[in-house]
Coordinates of C-alpha atoms and ligand atoms in Angstrom, one line a residue:
M575 CA -53.8 16.2 -11.6
L576 CA -57.1 14.4 -12.3
L577 CA -59.2 15.4 -15.4
T578 CA -62.8 14.3 -15.3
G579 CA -65.7 14.6 -17.6
T580 CA -69.3 13.4 -18.3
G581 CA -68.8 13.5 -22.1
R582 CA -66.9 11.6 -24.7
L583 CA -63.2 10.8 -24.4
A584 CA -62.6 9.9 -28.0
P585 CA -61.7 7.6 -29.5
G586 CA -62.7 4.7 -27.3
G587 CA -62.6 6.0 -23.8
P588 CA -65.1 5.4 -21.0
S589 CA -68.0 7.9 -20.2
P590 CA -68.2 9.4 -17.7
W591 CA -64.4 9.4 -17.4
A592 CA -61.4 10.3 -15.3
L593 CA -57.8 10.6 -16.4
L594 CA -54.8 10.9 -14.0
I595 CA -51.8 12.9 -15.2
R596 CA -48.5 12.2 -13.4
D597 CA -45.0 13.4 -14.6
G598 CA -46.4 14.6 -17.9
R599 CA -47.9 11.2 -18.8
I600 CA -51.3 9.5 -18.5
A601 CA -51.0 7.4 -15.4
W602 CA -54.6 6.1 -15.1
I603 CA -57.9 6.1 -17.0
G604 CA -61.3 4.8 -15.8
P605 CA -64.6 5.8 -14.3
P606 CA -64.6 8.7 -11.9
A607 CA -65.9 6.6 -9.0
D608 CA -62.7 4.5 -9.1
A609 CA -60.4 7.4 -9.6
P610 CA -57.3 7.9 -7.4
D611 CA -56.9 11.1 -5.5
G612 CA -55.7 14.2 -7.3
Q613 CA -56.4 17.8 -7.9
R614 CA -59.6 17.6 -10.0
V615 CA -60.3 19.6 -13.2
D616 CA -63.8 18.9 -14.4
L617 CA -64.3 19.3 -18.2
G618 CA -68.1 18.7 -18.0
A619 CA -69.7 17.4 -21.2
A620 CA -66.9 18.6 -23.6
L621 CA -65.5 16.2 -26.2
V622 CA -61.9 15.4 -25.2
T623 CA -59.4 13.9 -27.7
P624 CA -55.7 13.3 -27.9
G625 CA -53.7 16.4 -29.1
L626 CA -53.8 16.4 -32.9
V627 CA -50.7 15.3 -34.8
D628 CA -50.0 17.2 -38.1
S629 CA -47.4 15.0 -39.7
H630 CA -46.8 17.1 -42.9
T631 CA -46.2 20.8 -43.0
H632 CA -43.9 23.3 -44.8
P633 CA -43.9 26.3 -42.5
V634 CA -40.6 28.0 -43.5
F635 CA -41.4 30.4 -46.4
A636 CA -42.0 34.0 -47.3
G637 CA -44.1 35.5 -50.0
D638 CA -47.7 35.0 -51.1
R639 CA -48.9 32.8 -54.0
S640 CA -52.6 33.4 -53.7
D641 CA -52.6 35.0 -57.2
E642 CA -51.2 31.7 -58.6
A643 CA -53.9 29.7 -56.9
A644 CA -56.6 32.0 -58.3
A645 CA -55.0 31.7 -61.8
R646 CA -54.8 27.9 -61.6
L647 CA -58.5 27.7 -60.6
E648 CA -59.4 29.8 -63.6
G649 CA -57.7 27.2 -65.8
G650 CA -54.3 28.8 -65.9
A651 CA -50.9 27.3 -65.3
P652 CA -50.7 23.8 -63.8
Y653 CA -48.8 23.0 -60.7
T654 CA -45.0 22.7 -61.5
D655 CA -41.7 23.5 -59.9
G656 CA -42.0 27.1 -61.1
G657 CA -44.2 27.9 -58.1
I658 CA -41.9 26.4 -55.6
L659 CA -39.0 28.3 -57.1
R660 CA -41.0 31.6 -56.7
T661 CA -41.3 30.8 -53.0
V662 CA -37.5 29.9 -52.9
R663 CA -36.7 33.4 -54.2
A664 CA -38.9 35.2 -51.7
T665 CA -37.7 33.0 -48.8
R666 CA -34.0 33.5 -49.6
A667 CA -34.6 37.2 -49.7
A668 CA -36.3 37.2 -46.2
D669 CA -34.0 37.9 -43.2
D670 CA -34.0 35.6 -40.1
V671 CA -36.2 37.9 -38.0
T672 CA -38.9 38.0 -40.7
L673 CA -38.8 34.2 -41.4
E674 CA -38.8 33.4 -37.7
A675 CA -41.8 35.5 -37.1
L676 CA -43.7 33.8 -40.0
V677 CA -42.8 30.3 -38.7
E678 CA -43.8 31.2 -35.1
A679 CA -47.1 32.6 -36.2
R680 CA -47.8 29.4 -38.3
L681 CA -47.0 27.1 -35.4
R682 CA -49.0 29.2 -32.9
A683 CA -52.0 29.0 -35.3
A684 CA -51.6 25.2 -35.5
L685 CA -51.4 24.9 -31.7
A686 CA -54.4 27.1 -31.1
A687 CA -56.4 24.8 -33.4
G688 CA -55.5 21.7 -31.4
T689 CA -52.3 20.5 -33.0
T690 CA -49.9 19.4 -30.2
T691 CA -47.3 17.7 -32.4
V692 CA -46.3 19.1 -35.8
E693 CA -43.8 18.0 -38.4
C694 CA -42.0 21.0 -40.0
K695 CA -40.1 20.6 -43.3
S696 CA -37.4 22.8 -44.8
G697 CA -37.3 22.8 -48.5
Y698 CA -37.7 26.4 -49.8
G699 CA -33.9 27.1 -49.5
L700 CA -32.4 24.5 -51.9
S701 CA -28.8 25.4 -51.1
L702 CA -26.7 24.2 -48.2
T703 CA -26.5 27.6 -46.5
E704 CA -30.2 28.3 -46.9
E705 CA -31.5 24.9 -45.9
L706 CA -29.3 25.0 -42.7
R707 CA -30.6 28.5 -42.0
H708 CA -34.2 27.3 -42.3
L709 CA -33.6 24.2 -40.1
Y710 CA -32.0 26.5 -37.4
I711 CA -35.1 28.7 -37.6
I712 CA -37.3 25.7 -37.0
K713 CA -35.1 24.8 -34.0
R714 CA -35.3 28.2 -32.5
V715 CA -39.0 28.6 -32.9
A716 CA -39.6 25.2 -31.5
Q717 CA -37.9 26.4 -28.3
R718 CA -40.4 29.3 -28.0
V719 CA -43.7 27.6 -29.0
P720 CA -44.8 24.8 -26.6
V721 CA -46.0 22.5 -29.5
R722 CA -43.9 19.3 -30.1
V723 CA -41.9 19.7 -33.3
V724 CA -40.5 16.9 -35.5
T725 CA -38.1 18.3 -38.2
T726 CA -37.7 17.1 -41.7
F727 CA -35.0 18.1 -44.2
L728 CA -36.5 18.6 -47.7
G729 CA -33.5 19.8 -49.7
A730 CA -34.8 17.5 -52.5
H731 CA -38.0 19.6 -52.9
A732 CA -37.1 21.0 -56.4
V733 CA -34.0 21.6 -58.4
P734 CA -32.8 25.2 -57.8
P735 CA -32.2 27.4 -60.8
E736 CA -28.4 27.6 -60.3
A737 CA -28.0 23.8 -60.4
S738 CA -26.8 22.4 -63.7
S739 CA -28.8 19.1 -63.6
L740 CA -31.2 17.0 -61.5
D741 CA -28.5 14.3 -61.0
G742 CA -25.9 16.9 -60.0
Y743 CA -28.2 18.5 -57.5
A744 CA -29.4 15.2 -56.0
T745 CA -25.7 14.2 -55.6
H746 CA -25.1 17.5 -53.7
V747 CA -28.1 16.8 -51.5
A748 CA -26.9 13.3 -50.7
D749 CA -23.2 13.8 -50.4
E750 CA -23.0 17.3 -48.8
M751 CA -26.3 18.5 -47.5
I752 CA -27.5 15.4 -45.6
P753 CA -24.2 14.8 -43.8
A754 CA -24.2 18.5 -42.7
V755 CA -27.8 18.3 -41.5
A756 CA -27.0 15.1 -39.6
R757 CA -23.7 16.5 -38.1
E758 CA -25.6 19.5 -36.7
S759 CA -28.5 17.3 -35.5
L760 CA -31.0 19.5 -37.3
A761 CA -33.5 16.9 -38.6
D762 CA -35.2 13.7 -37.7
F763 CA -36.2 12.8 -41.2
V764 CA -35.3 13.4 -44.9
D765 CA -38.1 13.9 -47.4
V766 CA -37.9 13.8 -51.2
F767 CA -40.4 15.2 -53.7
A768 CA -40.5 12.0 -55.7
D769 CA -42.9 12.8 -58.5
A770 CA -43.2 13.5 -62.2
G771 CA -41.2 16.6 -63.1
F772 CA -39.3 16.6 -59.8
F773 CA -37.1 13.7 -58.5
D774 CA -37.2 10.4 -60.4
L775 CA -36.9 7.1 -58.6
A776 CA -33.1 6.8 -59.1
T777 CA -32.3 10.2 -57.6
T778 CA -35.0 9.7 -54.9
E779 CA -33.3 6.4 -53.9
S780 CA -29.8 7.9 -53.8
V781 CA -31.0 10.7 -51.5
A782 CA -33.0 8.3 -49.3
R783 CA -30.0 6.0 -49.0
A784 CA -27.8 8.9 -47.9
A785 CA -30.4 9.7 -45.2
L786 CA -30.5 6.2 -43.9
A787 CA -26.7 6.0 -43.9
A788 CA -26.7 9.3 -41.8
G789 CA -29.1 7.7 -39.3
L790 CA -32.1 9.8 -40.4
G791 CA -35.6 8.5 -41.2
V792 CA -37.1 8.7 -44.7
R793 CA -40.5 10.0 -45.8
L794 CA -41.5 10.7 -49.4
H795 CA -43.9 13.0 -51.3
A796 CA -45.3 10.3 -53.6
E797 CA -48.0 9.7 -56.3
Q798 CA -49.4 13.2 -56.2
L799 CA -48.9 14.2 -59.8
A800 CA -48.4 10.8 -61.4
R801 CA -48.3 7.1 -60.5
T802 CA -44.5 6.7 -60.4
G803 CA -43.8 3.8 -58.2
A804 CA -42.5 6.0 -55.4
T805 CA -44.8 4.1 -53.0
E806 CA -43.1 0.8 -53.6
L807 CA -39.7 2.5 -53.4
G808 CA -40.7 4.0 -50.0
V809 CA -41.9 0.6 -48.8
R810 CA -38.7 -1.1 -50.0
L811 CA -36.5 1.6 -48.2
G812 CA -38.6 1.3 -45.0
A813 CA -39.9 4.9 -45.2
A814 CA -41.9 6.0 -42.2
S815 CA -44.5 7.5 -44.5
V816 CA -45.4 8.1 -48.2
D817 CA -47.5 11.2 -48.5
H818 CA -50.2 12.5 -51.0
L819 CA -51.1 9.3 -53.0
E820 CA -53.8 11.0 -55.0
Q821 CA -52.9 8.8 -58.1
L822 CA -52.3 5.6 -56.1
D823 CA -53.8 2.4 -57.7
A824 CA -54.7 -1.0 -56.3
A825 CA -51.2 -2.4 -56.5
G826 CA -49.9 0.6 -54.5
V827 CA -52.6 0.0 -51.9
T828 CA -51.6 -3.6 -51.6
A829 CA -47.9 -2.7 -51.2
L830 CA -48.7 -0.3 -48.4
A831 CA -51.1 -2.7 -46.6
G832 CA -48.3 -5.2 -46.3
S833 CA -45.8 -2.8 -44.9
S834 CA -45.0 -0.6 -41.9
T835 CA -45.0 2.5 -44.1
V836 CA -47.9 4.9 -43.2
A837 CA -50.1 6.2 -46.0
T838 CA -50.4 10.0 -45.3
L839 CA -53.3 11.7 -47.0
L840 CA -53.6 15.5 -47.5
P841 CA -57.1 16.2 -48.7
A842 CA -56.9 20.0 -48.3
A843 CA -54.2 20.3 -50.9
A844 CA -56.0 17.8 -53.2
I845 CA -59.1 19.9 -53.3
V846 CA -57.3 23.2 -53.7
L847 CA -55.6 21.7 -56.8
R848 CA -58.9 20.1 -57.9
D849 CA -57.0 16.8 -58.0
R850 CA -58.2 13.3 -57.6
L851 CA -58.9 12.3 -54.0
P852 CA -56.6 9.6 -52.5
P853 CA -58.0 6.1 -52.0
A854 CA -58.6 6.4 -48.3
R855 CA -61.3 3.7 -48.1
A856 CA -59.3 1.2 -50.1
L857 CA -56.2 1.8 -47.9
L858 CA -58.2 1.3 -44.7
D859 CA -60.1 -1.7 -45.9
A860 CA -56.7 -3.3 -47.0
G861 CA -55.3 -2.7 -43.5
A862 CA -52.8 0.1 -44.2
T863 CA -52.1 2.6 -41.4
V864 CA -53.5 5.9 -42.6
A865 CA -52.6 9.4 -41.4
L866 CA -54.3 12.7 -42.2
A867 CA -52.2 15.8 -42.3
S868 CA -52.6 19.4 -43.5
D869 CA -49.7 19.8 -46.0
A870 CA -49.9 23.5 -45.1
N871 CA -47.4 25.1 -47.5
A872 CA -46.7 28.1 -49.7
G873 CA -48.4 27.2 -52.9
T874 CA -51.0 24.4 -52.8
Y875 CA -52.7 24.8 -49.4
G876 CA -51.9 27.6 -47.0
G877 CA -54.0 26.7 -43.9
F878 CA -51.9 26.4 -40.8
G879 CA -54.3 25.7 -37.9
S880 CA -56.5 23.5 -40.1
M881 CA -56.4 20.0 -38.6
P882 CA -60.0 20.1 -37.5
L883 CA -61.0 20.9 -41.1
V884 CA -58.7 18.1 -42.4
I885 CA -60.5 15.6 -40.0
G886 CA -63.8 16.9 -41.4
L887 CA -62.6 16.4 -45.0
G888 CA -61.5 12.9 -44.2
A889 CA -65.0 12.1 -43.0
T890 CA -66.9 14.0 -45.7
L891 CA -64.8 13.6 -48.8
L892 CA -62.6 10.6 -48.3
G893 CA -65.2 8.1 -47.2
M894 CA -63.7 7.6 -43.7
S895 CA -65.8 7.4 -40.6
V896 CA -65.3 10.3 -38.2
I897 CA -63.5 8.0 -35.7
E898 CA -61.3 6.8 -38.5
A899 CA -60.5 10.4 -39.5
L900 CA -59.8 11.4 -35.9
T901 CA -57.6 8.3 -35.4
A902 CA -55.7 9.1 -38.6
A903 CA -55.1 12.7 -37.4
T904 CA -53.8 11.5 -34.0
S905 CA -52.3 8.0 -33.7
G906 CA -51.9 7.7 -37.5
G907 CA -49.9 10.9 -37.6
A908 CA -47.8 9.6 -34.6
A909 CA -47.1 6.4 -36.5
A910 CA -46.1 8.5 -39.6
L911 CA -43.6 10.4 -37.4
R912 CA -42.5 7.3 -35.5
H913 CA -43.4 9.1 -32.3
P914 CA -45.0 6.3 -30.3
D915 CA -45.8 8.2 -27.1
V916 CA -48.2 10.7 -28.6
G917 CA -51.5 10.5 -30.5
S918 CA -53.6 8.3 -28.2
L919 CA -55.1 8.3 -24.8
S920 CA -53.8 5.3 -22.9
V921 CA -51.7 4.7 -19.8
G922 CA -48.1 5.6 -20.3
M923 CA -48.7 8.0 -23.3
A924 CA -47.7 11.7 -23.1
A925 CA -50.6 13.7 -21.6
D926 CA -51.3 15.7 -24.7
L927 CA -55.1 16.4 -24.7
V928 CA -57.6 18.8 -26.2
A929 CA -61.0 19.7 -24.9
W930 CA -63.2 21.0 -27.7
D931 CA -66.2 23.3 -28.0
A932 CA -68.2 20.3 -29.0
E933 CA -69.8 17.2 -27.3
H934 CA -69.3 14.6 -30.0
E935 CA -66.5 13.9 -32.6
G936 CA -69.2 14.1 -35.3
A937 CA -68.8 17.9 -34.9
F938 CA -65.6 17.6 -37.0
A939 CA -67.8 16.8 -39.9
L940 CA -71.0 18.8 -39.0
H941 CA -69.1 22.0 -38.2
L942 CA -66.5 21.4 -41.0
G943 CA -63.4 23.4 -40.0
A944 CA -65.1 25.4 -37.2
V945 CA -64.5 23.2 -34.2
R946 CA -62.2 24.9 -31.8
P947 CA -60.2 23.9 -28.7
T948 CA -61.3 25.3 -25.4
R949 CA -58.4 23.9 -23.4
I950 CA -55.1 22.2 -24.4
W951 CA -52.5 20.2 -22.3
I952 CA -49.1 19.1 -23.6
G953 CA -47.1 16.8 -21.4
G954 CA -49.6 17.6 -18.7
E955 CA -49.0 21.3 -18.9
E956 CA -52.0 23.5 -19.8
I957 CA -51.3 25.8 -22.7
D958 CA -52.3 29.4 -22.4
L959 CA -54.7 30.0 -25.4
G960 CA -54.9 33.7 -24.6
T961 CA -58.7 33.6 -24.6
Ligands
ZN1301 ZN1 -45.9 18.7 -48.9

């Protein structure tokens, strides 16, 4: 199949353009006059981008914490593990059918908004049985929704109420939960909430080392609540990504710039918490690889289907150019997920593309959150958007 257009193939494509899809991959890109034969689909002047890559979400939960967000914004309780444990209670009480329906609706919302690869974390179960149940739910939903799913085990999200200590629970995660997750091939990555009041550097390292020993990748929630040094720990362990970074300082920026660890920024959660904004400009100027992701979750930002907004926030709030923000939400996310065949439009990459109801990528800023896909392809297959 040959896609053609007179508009922008962003970032960096020719205009007018033609793109040949063969066996689910991009086989050729160039001007239409030079295009090989193929069944032509003309996209006119529409902006066309790679499918968006949302490299940080927490979709497996039940319950509603909107009341908590409202109270926090009125100057009430700060963000602590108490909120996470409220979601853990509601999620443990939800049966498989209920949870699966919630996860499926969230992934379909993400896909309909242009996300073609999504990372899904567990982490609201916090027991071996519950965490495995949540990972199996992600696996079953991933078979029904055509989005590409990368799965992360986040047993070290908070310490459950029945655990006697942080150290004891971290040892349980490292010695029993991670081997079980690996044995059943339920996750690609292990994540740890490495922050003040959650997992300290010693317990984070023990969980991360268990992940690496089990053949799983590592990613960390880092530097959201306090500057802890979790960034340098992630770099030292070869983490694929450290995520949040609202409190990151110049030394942390330097550490990331000299590493293969991606800096993943989550501006929607930062503004809902009225937090500091992460140092996106400094990270880019220093040469770090930056990803933008939604952090859609139960308590600090609930927006599945929000990656167009997140790109707009990167460009308006974080000091990134629109192209930098779009790149961070596509190839940056792919780098954060170590998924090298998605996130950019070049020969050999998976044919994951989105045509938008816009003509220029500047619409992600100008129409903040209101740019919508008109057509989506994943692996060269067009997705039925039901419109
Ligand atoms: Zn998160």
